[in-house]
Short mmCIF file of C-alpha atoms in Angstrom, two decimals:
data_model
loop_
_atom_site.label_atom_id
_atom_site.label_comp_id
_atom_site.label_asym_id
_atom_site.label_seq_id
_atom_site.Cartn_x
_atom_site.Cartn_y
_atom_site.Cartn_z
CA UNK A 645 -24.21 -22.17 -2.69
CA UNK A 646 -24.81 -19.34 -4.61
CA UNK A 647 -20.99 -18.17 -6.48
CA UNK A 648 -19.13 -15.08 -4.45
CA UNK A 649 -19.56 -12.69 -7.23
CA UNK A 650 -23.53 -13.41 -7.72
CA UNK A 651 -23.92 -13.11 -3.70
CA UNK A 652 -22.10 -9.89 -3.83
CA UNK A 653 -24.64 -8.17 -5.90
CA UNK A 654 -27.29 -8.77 -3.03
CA UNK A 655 -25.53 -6.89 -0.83
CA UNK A 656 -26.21 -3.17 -0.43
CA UNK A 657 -22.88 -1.47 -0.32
CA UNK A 658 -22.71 2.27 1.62
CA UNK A 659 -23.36 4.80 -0.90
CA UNK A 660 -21.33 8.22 -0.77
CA UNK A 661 -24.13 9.93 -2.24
CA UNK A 662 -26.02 11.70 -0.17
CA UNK A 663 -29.39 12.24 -1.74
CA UNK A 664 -31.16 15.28 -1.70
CA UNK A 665 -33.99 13.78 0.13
CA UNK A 666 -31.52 12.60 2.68
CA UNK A 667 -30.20 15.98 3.56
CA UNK A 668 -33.51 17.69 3.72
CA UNK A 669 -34.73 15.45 6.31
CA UNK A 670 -31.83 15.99 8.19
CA UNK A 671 -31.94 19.36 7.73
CA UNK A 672 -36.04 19.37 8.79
CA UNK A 673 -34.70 16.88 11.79
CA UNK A 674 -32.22 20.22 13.07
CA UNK A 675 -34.64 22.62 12.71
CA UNK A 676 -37.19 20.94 14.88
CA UNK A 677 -34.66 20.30 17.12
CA UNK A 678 -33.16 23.38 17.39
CA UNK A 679 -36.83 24.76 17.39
CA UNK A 680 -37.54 22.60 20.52
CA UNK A 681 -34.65 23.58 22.52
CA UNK A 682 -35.55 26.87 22.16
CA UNK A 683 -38.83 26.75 23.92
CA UNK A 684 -37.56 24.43 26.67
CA UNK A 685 -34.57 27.44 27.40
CA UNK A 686 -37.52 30.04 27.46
CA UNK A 687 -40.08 27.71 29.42
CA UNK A 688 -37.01 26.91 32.13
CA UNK A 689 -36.32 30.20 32.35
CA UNK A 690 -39.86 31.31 33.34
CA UNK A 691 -39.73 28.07 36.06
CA UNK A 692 -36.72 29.05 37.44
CA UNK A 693 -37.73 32.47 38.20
CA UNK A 694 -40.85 30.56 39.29
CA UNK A 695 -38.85 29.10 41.67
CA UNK A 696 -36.96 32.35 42.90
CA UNK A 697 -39.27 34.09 44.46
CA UNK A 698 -42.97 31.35 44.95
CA UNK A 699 -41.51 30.64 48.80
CA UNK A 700 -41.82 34.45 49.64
CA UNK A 701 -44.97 35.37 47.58
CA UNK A 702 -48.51 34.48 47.07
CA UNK A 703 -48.36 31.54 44.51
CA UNK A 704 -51.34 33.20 42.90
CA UNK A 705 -49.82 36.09 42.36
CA UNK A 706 -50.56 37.41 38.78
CA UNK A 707 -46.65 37.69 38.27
CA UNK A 708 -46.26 33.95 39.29
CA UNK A 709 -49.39 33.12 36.97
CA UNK A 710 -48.29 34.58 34.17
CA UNK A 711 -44.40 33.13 34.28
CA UNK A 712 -46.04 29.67 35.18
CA UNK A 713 -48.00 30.25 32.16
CA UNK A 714 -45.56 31.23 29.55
CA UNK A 715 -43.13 28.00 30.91
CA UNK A 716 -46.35 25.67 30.15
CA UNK A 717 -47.16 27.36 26.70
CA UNK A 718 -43.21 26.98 25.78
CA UNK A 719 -43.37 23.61 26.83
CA UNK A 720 -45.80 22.34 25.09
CA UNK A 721 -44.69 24.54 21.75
CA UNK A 722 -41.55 22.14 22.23
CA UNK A 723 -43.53 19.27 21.80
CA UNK A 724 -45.37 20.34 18.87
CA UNK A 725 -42.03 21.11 17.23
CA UNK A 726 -40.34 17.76 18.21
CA UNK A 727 -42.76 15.30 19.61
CA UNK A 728 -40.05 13.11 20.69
CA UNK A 729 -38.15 15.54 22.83
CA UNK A 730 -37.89 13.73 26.49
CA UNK A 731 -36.72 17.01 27.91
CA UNK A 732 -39.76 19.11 26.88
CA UNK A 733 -41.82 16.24 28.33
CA UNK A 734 -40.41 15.83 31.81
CA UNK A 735 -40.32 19.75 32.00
CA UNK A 736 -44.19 19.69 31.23
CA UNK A 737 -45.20 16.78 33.65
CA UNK A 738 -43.00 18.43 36.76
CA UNK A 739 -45.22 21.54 35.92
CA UNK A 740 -48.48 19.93 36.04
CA UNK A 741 -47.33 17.67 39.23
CA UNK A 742 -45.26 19.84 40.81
CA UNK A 743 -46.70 23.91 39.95
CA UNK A 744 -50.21 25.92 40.46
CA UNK A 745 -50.22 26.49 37.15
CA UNK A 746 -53.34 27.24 35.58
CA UNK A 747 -55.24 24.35 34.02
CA UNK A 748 -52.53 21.78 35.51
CA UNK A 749 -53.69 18.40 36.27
CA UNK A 750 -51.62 15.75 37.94
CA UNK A 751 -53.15 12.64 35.82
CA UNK A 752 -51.53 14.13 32.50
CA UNK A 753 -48.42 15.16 34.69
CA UNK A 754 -48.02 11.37 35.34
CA UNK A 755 -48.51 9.88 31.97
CA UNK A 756 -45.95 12.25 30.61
CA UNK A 757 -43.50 11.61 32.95
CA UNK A 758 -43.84 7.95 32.41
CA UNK A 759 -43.52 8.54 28.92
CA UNK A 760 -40.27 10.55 28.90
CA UNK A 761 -38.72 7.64 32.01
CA UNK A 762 -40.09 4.58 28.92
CA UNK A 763 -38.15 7.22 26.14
CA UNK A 764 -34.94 7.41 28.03
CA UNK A 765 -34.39 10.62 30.09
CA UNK A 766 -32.71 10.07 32.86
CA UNK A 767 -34.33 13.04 34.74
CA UNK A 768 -37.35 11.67 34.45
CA UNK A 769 -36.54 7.87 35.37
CA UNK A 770 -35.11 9.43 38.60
CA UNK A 771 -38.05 11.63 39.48
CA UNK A 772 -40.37 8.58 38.08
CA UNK A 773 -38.32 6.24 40.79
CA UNK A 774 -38.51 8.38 43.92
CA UNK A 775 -42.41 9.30 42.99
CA UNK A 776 -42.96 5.31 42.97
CA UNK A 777 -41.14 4.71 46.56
CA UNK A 778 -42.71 7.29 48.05
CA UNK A 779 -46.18 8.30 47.11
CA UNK A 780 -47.40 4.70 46.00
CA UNK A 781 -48.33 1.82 48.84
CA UNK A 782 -48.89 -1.00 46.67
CA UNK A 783 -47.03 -4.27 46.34
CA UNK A 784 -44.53 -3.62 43.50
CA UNK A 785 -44.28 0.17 43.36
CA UNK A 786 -40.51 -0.89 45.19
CA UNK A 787 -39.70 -2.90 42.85
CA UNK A 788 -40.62 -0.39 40.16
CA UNK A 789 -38.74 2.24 41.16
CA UNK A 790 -35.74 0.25 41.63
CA UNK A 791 -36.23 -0.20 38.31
CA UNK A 792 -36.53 3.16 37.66
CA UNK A 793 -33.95 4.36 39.59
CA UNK A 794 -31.70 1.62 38.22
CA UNK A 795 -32.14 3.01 34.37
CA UNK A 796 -30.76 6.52 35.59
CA UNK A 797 -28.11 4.87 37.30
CA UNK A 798 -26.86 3.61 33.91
CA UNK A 799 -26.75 7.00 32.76
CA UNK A 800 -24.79 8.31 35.86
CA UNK A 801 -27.69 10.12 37.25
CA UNK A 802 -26.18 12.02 40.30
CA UNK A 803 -29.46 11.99 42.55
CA UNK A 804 -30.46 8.01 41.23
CA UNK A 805 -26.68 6.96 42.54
CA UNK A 806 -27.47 8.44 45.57
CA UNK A 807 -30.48 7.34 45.97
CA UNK A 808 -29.26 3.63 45.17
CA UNK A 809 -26.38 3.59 47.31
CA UNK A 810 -28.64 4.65 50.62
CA UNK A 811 -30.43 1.85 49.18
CA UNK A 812 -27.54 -0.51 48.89
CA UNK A 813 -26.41 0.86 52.24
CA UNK A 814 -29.67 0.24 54.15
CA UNK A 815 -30.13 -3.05 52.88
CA UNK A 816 -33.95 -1.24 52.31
CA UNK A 817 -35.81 -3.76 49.44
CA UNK A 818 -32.64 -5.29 48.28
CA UNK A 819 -29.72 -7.38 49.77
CA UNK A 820 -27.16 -4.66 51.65
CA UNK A 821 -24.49 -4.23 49.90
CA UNK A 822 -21.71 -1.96 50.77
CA UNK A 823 -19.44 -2.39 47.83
CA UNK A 824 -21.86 -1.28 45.97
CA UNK A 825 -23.11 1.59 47.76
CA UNK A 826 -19.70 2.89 48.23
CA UNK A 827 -19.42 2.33 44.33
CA UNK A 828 -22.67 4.93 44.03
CA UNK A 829 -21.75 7.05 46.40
CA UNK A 830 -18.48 7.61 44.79
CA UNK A 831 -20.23 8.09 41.02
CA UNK A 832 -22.37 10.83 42.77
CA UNK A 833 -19.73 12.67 44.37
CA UNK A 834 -17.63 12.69 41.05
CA UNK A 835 -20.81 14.48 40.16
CA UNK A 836 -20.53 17.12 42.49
CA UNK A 837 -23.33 15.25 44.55
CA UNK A 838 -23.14 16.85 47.88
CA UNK A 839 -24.90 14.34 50.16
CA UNK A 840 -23.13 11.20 48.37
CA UNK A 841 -19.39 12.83 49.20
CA UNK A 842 -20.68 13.20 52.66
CA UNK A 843 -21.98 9.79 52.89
CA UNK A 844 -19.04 8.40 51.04
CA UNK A 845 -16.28 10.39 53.38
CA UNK A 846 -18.13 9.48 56.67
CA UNK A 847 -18.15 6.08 55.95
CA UNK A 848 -14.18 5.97 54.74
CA UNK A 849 -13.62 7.76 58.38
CA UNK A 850 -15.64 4.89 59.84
CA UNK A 851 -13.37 2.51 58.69
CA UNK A 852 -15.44 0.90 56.08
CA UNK A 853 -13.33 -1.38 53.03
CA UNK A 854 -13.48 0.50 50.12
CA UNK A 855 -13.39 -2.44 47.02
CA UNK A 856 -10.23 -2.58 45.00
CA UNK A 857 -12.87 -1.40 41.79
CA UNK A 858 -13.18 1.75 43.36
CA UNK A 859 -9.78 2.69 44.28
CA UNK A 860 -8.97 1.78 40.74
CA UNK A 861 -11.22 3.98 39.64
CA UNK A 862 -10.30 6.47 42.01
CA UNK A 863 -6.53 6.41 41.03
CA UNK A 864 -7.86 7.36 37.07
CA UNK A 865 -8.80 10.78 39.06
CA UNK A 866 -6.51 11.29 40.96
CA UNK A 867 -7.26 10.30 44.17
CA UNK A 868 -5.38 9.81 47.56
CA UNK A 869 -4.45 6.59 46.81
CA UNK A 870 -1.10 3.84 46.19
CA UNK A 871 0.29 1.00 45.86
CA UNK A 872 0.84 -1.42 48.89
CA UNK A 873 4.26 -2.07 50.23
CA UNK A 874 5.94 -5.28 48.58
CA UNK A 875 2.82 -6.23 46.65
CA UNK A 876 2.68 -4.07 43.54
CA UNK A 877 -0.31 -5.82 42.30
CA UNK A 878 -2.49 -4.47 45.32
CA UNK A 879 -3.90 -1.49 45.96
CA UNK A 880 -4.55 1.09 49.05
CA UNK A 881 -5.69 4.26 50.01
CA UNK A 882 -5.43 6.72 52.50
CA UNK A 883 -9.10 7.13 53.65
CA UNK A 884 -8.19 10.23 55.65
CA UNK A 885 -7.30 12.09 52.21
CA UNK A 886 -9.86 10.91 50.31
CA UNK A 887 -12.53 11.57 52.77
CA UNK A 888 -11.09 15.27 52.74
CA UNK A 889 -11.55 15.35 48.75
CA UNK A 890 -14.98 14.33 49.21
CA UNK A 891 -16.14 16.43 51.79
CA UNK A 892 -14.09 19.19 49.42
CA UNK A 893 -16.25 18.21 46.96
CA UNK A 894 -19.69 18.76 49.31
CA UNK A 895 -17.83 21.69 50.40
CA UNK A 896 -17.69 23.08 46.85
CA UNK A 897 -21.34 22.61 46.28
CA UNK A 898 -22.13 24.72 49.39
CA UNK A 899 -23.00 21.81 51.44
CA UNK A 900 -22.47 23.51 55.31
CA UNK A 901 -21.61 19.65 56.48
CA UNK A 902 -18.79 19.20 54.08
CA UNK A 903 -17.08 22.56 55.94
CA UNK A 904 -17.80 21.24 59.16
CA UNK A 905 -16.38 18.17 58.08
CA UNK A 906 -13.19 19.98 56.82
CA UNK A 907 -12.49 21.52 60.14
CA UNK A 908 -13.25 18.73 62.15
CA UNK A 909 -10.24 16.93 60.11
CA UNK A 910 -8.15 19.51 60.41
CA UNK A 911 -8.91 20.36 64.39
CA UNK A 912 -8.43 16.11 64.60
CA UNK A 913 -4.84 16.72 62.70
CA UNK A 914 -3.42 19.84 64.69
CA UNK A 915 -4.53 17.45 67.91
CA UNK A 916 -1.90 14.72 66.91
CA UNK A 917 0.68 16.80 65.96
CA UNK A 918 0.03 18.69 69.71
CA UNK A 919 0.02 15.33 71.34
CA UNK A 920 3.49 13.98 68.89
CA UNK A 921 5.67 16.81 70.28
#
């Protein structure tokens, strides 16, 4: 065995000099980054005024041509700046799947958006799962987009929880679970995910067990829930109180169910207390 003090000198010890080589790649590694996020804010801009008015005008419209135009030019200017910016790619592929956009083409739409789902952006994975569930007919395009879907999931994807837990719920190519769709539901709505705090609310007013995971998660925000009588250990919650934070929540995001919701609790409350006196 080689003596302590002879080993040590194989060992590379962290250096507090930062060489000047060092710094201007970081430096270069900013600036194309910074660069790149720059186009994407000009490109989503243009989309999202794209998205304003297409329903009430002529998608062909030189207006809409030229902003669909400027989003794909800014786009792809991202890329060239910072070729591994997952943003600028998922961007680029909804435009060429999803937009008239001059000289689109849904074949290099696809490859980029499998790209950016393979590089990690959770947008992407999302939009890569629902495309595989719904627009493909073959064998394993299910188990694909679970896949898919599962990988945004992990990053606490709004829309891929919700998607999941329907899933879960459904029992729809995987075992039904409702633990675990009550678990995505209530990710989602913590999101501000409309349709999950409906979901999640109807099903608490249903009378559907909520597992103890949840309502210890739930207590870490501050939700309607406490301890059980004599066993301190165990844990409850009021589902009437925590439905009405999560249709609050759907409510918020200017979901017209969540205030229908809302006042059917509160029409359902002013009824007992009628029927008490």
């Amino acid at each position: 065995m080689l003596p302590r003090a002879l080993l040590a000198k194989f060992v590379l010890k962290p250096s507090t000099v930062v060489s000047p080589f060092q710094f201007n790649q970081q430096r270069a590694l900013h600036s194309r980054n910074k660069k790149a996020l720059e186009f994407i804010a000009k490109g989503w801009n243009a989309l999202k005024e794209v998205d304003r008015v297409i329903d009430y005008s002529d998608p062909k419209h030189s207006g809409i041509v030229s902003l669909l135009r400027t989003a794909k030019e800014n786009f792809e200017l991202a890329l060239e700046a910072d070729n591994t910016n997952t943003h600028a790619r998922y961007w680029l592929s909804r435009l060429h799947m999803k937009y008239p956009v001059p000289g689109a083409n849904k074949a290099v739409g696809a490859a980029l958006l499998v790209e950016a789902a393979e590089m990690g952006d959770p947008e992407a994975q999302y939009a890569l799962g629902c495309h595989l569930r719904v627009e493909n007919d073959y064998v394993q395009s299910d188990q694909q987009a679970f896949y898919y879907l599962e990988k945004a999931v992990d990053q606490l994807h709004p829309g891929a929880l919700y998607l999941l837990g329907a899933v879960y719920l459904t029992g729809d190519c995987v075992k039904k679970d409702i633990a675990s769709a009550l678990w995505c539901f209530h990710r989602a709505s913590e999101k501000g995910h409309a349709g999950a705090a409906i979901a999640y609310g109807s099903l608490l007013l249903k009378g559907v067990e909520v597992p103890e995971s949840v309502i210890k998660f739930s207590l870490t925000r501050g939700a309607a829930a406490h301890r059980r009588g004599r066993n301190k250990g165990a844990l409850a919650i009021d589902p009437v109180e925590m439905a009405r934070e999560k249709f609050q929540i759907a409510a918020k995001a200017g979901c017209e169910l969540g205030f229908k919701w809302l006042a059917r609790l509160e029409e359902e409350e002013k009824r007992a207390l009628t029927e008490e006196h």
